[in-house]
mmCIF file of C-alpha atoms in Angstrom:
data_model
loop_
_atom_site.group_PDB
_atom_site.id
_atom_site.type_symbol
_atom_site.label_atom_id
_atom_site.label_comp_id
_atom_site.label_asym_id
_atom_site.label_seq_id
_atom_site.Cartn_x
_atom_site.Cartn_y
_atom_site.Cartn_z
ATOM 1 C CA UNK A 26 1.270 -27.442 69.902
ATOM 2 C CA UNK A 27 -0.781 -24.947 68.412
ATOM 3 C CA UNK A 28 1.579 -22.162 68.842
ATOM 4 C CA UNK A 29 3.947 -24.487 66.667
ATOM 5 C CA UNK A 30 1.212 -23.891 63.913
ATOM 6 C CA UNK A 31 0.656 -20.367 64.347
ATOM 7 C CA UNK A 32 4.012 -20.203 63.389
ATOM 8 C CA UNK A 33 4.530 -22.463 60.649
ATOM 9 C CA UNK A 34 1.703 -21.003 59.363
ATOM 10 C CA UNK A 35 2.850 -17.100 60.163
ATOM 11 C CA UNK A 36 6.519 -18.149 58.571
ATOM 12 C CA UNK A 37 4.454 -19.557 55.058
ATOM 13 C CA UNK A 38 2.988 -16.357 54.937
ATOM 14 C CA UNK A 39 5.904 -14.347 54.933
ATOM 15 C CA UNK A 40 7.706 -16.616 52.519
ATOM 16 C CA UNK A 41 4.649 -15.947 50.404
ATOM 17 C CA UNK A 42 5.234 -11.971 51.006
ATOM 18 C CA UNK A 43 8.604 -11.918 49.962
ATOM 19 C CA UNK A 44 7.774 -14.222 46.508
ATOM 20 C CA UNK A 45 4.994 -11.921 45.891
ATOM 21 C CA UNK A 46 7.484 -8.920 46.451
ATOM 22 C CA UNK A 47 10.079 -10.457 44.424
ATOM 23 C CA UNK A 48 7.730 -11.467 41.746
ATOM 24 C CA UNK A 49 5.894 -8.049 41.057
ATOM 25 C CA UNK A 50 8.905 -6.133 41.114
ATOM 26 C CA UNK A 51 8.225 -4.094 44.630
ATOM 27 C CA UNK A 52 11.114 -2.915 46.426
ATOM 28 C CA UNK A 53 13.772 -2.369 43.428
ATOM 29 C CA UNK A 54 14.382 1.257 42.686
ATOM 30 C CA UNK A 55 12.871 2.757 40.013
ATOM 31 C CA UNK A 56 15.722 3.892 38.041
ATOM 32 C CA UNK A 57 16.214 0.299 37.603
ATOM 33 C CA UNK A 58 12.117 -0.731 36.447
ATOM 34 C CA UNK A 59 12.647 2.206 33.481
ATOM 35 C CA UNK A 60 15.662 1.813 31.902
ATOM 36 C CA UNK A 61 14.807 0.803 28.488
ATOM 37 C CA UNK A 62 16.100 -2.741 27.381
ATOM 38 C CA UNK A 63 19.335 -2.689 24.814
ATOM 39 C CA UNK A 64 18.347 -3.236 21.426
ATOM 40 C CA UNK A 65 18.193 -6.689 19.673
ATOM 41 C CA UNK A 66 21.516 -7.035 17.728
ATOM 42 C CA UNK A 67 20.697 -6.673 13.975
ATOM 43 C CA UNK A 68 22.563 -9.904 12.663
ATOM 44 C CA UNK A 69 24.387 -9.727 8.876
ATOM 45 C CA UNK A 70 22.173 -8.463 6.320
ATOM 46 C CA UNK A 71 19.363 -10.727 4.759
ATOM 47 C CA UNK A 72 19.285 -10.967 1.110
ATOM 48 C CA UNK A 73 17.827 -13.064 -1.349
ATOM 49 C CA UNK A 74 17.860 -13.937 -4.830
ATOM 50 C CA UNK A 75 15.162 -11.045 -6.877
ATOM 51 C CA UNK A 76 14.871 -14.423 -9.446
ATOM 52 C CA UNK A 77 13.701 -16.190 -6.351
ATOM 53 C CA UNK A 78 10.702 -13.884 -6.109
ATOM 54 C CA UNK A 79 8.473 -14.055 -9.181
ATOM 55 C CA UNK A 80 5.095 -11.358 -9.815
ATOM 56 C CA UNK A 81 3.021 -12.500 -7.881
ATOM 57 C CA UNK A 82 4.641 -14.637 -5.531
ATOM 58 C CA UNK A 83 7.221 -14.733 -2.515
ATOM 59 C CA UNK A 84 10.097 -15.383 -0.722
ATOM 60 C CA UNK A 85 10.568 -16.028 2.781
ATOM 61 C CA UNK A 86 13.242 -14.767 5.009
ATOM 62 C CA UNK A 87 13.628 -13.937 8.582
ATOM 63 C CA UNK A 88 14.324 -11.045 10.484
ATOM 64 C CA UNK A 89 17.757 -10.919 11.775
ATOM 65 C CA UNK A 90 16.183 -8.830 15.062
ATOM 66 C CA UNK A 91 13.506 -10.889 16.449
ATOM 67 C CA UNK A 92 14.024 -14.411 14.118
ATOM 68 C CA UNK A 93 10.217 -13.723 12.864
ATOM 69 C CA UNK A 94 9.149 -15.178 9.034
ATOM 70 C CA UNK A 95 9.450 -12.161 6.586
ATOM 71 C CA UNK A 96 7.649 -12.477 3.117
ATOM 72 C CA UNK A 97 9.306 -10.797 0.310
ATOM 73 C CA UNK A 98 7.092 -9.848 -2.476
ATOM 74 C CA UNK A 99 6.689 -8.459 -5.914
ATOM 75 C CA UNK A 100 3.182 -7.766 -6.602
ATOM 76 C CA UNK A 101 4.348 -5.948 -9.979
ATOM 77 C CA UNK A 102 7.346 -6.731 -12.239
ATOM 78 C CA UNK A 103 10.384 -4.714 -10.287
ATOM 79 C CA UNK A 104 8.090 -3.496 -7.176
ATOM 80 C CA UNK A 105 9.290 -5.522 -4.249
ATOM 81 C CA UNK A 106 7.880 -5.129 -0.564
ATOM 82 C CA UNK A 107 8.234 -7.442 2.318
ATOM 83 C CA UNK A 108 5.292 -7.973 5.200
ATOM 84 C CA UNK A 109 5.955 -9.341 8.898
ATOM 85 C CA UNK A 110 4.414 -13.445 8.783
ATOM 86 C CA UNK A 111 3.511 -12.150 12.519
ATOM 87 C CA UNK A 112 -0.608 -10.993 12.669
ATOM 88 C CA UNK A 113 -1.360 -7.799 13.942
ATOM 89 C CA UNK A 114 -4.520 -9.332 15.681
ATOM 90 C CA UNK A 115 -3.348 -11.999 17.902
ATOM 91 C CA UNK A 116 0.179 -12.959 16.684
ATOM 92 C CA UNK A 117 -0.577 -15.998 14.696
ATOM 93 C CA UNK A 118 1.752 -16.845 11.479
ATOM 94 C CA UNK A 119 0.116 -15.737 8.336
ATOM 95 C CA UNK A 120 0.531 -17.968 5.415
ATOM 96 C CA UNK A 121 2.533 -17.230 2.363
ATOM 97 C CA UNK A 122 0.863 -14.423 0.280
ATOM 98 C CA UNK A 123 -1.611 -16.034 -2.611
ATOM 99 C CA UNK A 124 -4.013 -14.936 -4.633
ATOM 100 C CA UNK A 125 -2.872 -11.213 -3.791
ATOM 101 C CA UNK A 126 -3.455 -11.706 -0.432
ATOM 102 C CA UNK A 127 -2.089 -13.083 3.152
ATOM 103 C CA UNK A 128 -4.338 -15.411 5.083
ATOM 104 C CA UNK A 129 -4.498 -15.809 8.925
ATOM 105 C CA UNK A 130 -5.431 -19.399 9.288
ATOM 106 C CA UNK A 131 -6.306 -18.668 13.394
ATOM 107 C CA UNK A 132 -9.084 -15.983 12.880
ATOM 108 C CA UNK A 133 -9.679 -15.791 9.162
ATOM 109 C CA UNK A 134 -8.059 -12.070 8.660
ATOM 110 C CA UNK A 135 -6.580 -11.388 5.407
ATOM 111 C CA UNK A 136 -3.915 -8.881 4.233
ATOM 112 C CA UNK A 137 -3.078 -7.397 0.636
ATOM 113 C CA UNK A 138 0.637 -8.637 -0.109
ATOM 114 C CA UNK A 139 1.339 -5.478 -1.935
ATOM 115 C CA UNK A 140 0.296 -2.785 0.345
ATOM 116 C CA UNK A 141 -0.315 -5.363 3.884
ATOM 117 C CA UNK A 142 -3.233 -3.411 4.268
ATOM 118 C CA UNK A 143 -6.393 -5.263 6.070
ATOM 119 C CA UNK A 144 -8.916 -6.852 3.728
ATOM 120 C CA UNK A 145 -10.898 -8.407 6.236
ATOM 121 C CA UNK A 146 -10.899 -8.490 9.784
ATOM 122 C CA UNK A 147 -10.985 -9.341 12.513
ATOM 123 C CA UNK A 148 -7.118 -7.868 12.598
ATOM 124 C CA UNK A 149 -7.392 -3.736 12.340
ATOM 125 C CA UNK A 150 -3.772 -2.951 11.793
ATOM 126 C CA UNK A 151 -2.003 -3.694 8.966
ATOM 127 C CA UNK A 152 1.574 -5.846 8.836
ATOM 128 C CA UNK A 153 4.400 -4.375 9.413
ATOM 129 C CA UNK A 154 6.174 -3.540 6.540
ATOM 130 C CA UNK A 155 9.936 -3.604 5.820
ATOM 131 C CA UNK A 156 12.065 -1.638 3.068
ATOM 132 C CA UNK A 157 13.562 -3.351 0.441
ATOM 133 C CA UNK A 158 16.257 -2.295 -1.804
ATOM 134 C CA UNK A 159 17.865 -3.998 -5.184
ATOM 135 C CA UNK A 160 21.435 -4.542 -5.536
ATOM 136 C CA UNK A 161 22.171 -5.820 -8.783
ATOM 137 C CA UNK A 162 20.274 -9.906 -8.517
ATOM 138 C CA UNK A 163 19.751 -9.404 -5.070
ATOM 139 C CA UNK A 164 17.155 -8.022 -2.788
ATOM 140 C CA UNK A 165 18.305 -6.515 0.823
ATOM 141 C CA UNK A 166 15.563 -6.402 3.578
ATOM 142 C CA UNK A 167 16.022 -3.345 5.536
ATOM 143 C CA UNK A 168 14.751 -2.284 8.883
ATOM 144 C CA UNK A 169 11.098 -2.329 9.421
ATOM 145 C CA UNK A 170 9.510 0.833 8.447
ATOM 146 C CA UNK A 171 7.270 3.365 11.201
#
């Protein structure tokens, strides 16, 4: 009877092994491991209404790429910028811009909605920042920008 053990026990364990394996990856080739995942399709193009976004306020769209909350801005009559919603610190949803600025309701870090440069931390890196062109009444997000 205890050799029936040993081996239910010896077969667990090499069950185990071979989830591990499967789980962590070991064993598939490495060509496989590095080949860079296909881009996220890009999805029409996102516009919105320039009346829809006074001075000092916002718009909110979302990214056709990766479905995030975009705000669309104009800080200054005809300036428009848009900021990622997403927090550079830990990924929380900043709220809409107010006041000039973009509050983090998880850690208190705030953003400037014309520039999405950190006013206070604890986030270090600003929000992403996408391009935005007019076309005639309406505003086209673009890509975000490097």
């Amino acid at each position: 009877m205890d050799g029936g053990i040993a081996a239910v026990a010896m077969g667990g364990a090499g069950l185990l092994a071979g989830s591990l394996t499967a789980t962590f990856g070991r064993g598939e080739p490495a060509a496989k491991a590095k080949q860079p995942a296909a881009p996220a399709p890009a999805g029409p193009p996102v516009t919105v209404d320039a009346a829809s976004v006074p001075v000092g306020g916002s718009a909110q769209v979302k990214d056709p790429a990766s479905g995030d909350a975009v705000y669309v801005v104009q800080p200054k009559a005809g300036q428009y910028c848009a900021f990622s919603s997403v927090c550079t610190h830990s990924g929380c949803a900043v709220d809409a811009p107010k006041n000039g600025q973009l509050y983090c309701p998880c850690h208190g870090s705030r953003f400037d909605a014309a520039t999405g440069a950190v006013l206070n931390g604890p986030a270090t890196k600003p929000l992403p920042k996408y391009r935005v062109t007019k076309e005639g009444d309406k505003l086209r997000l673009g890509p975000p920008e490097s």
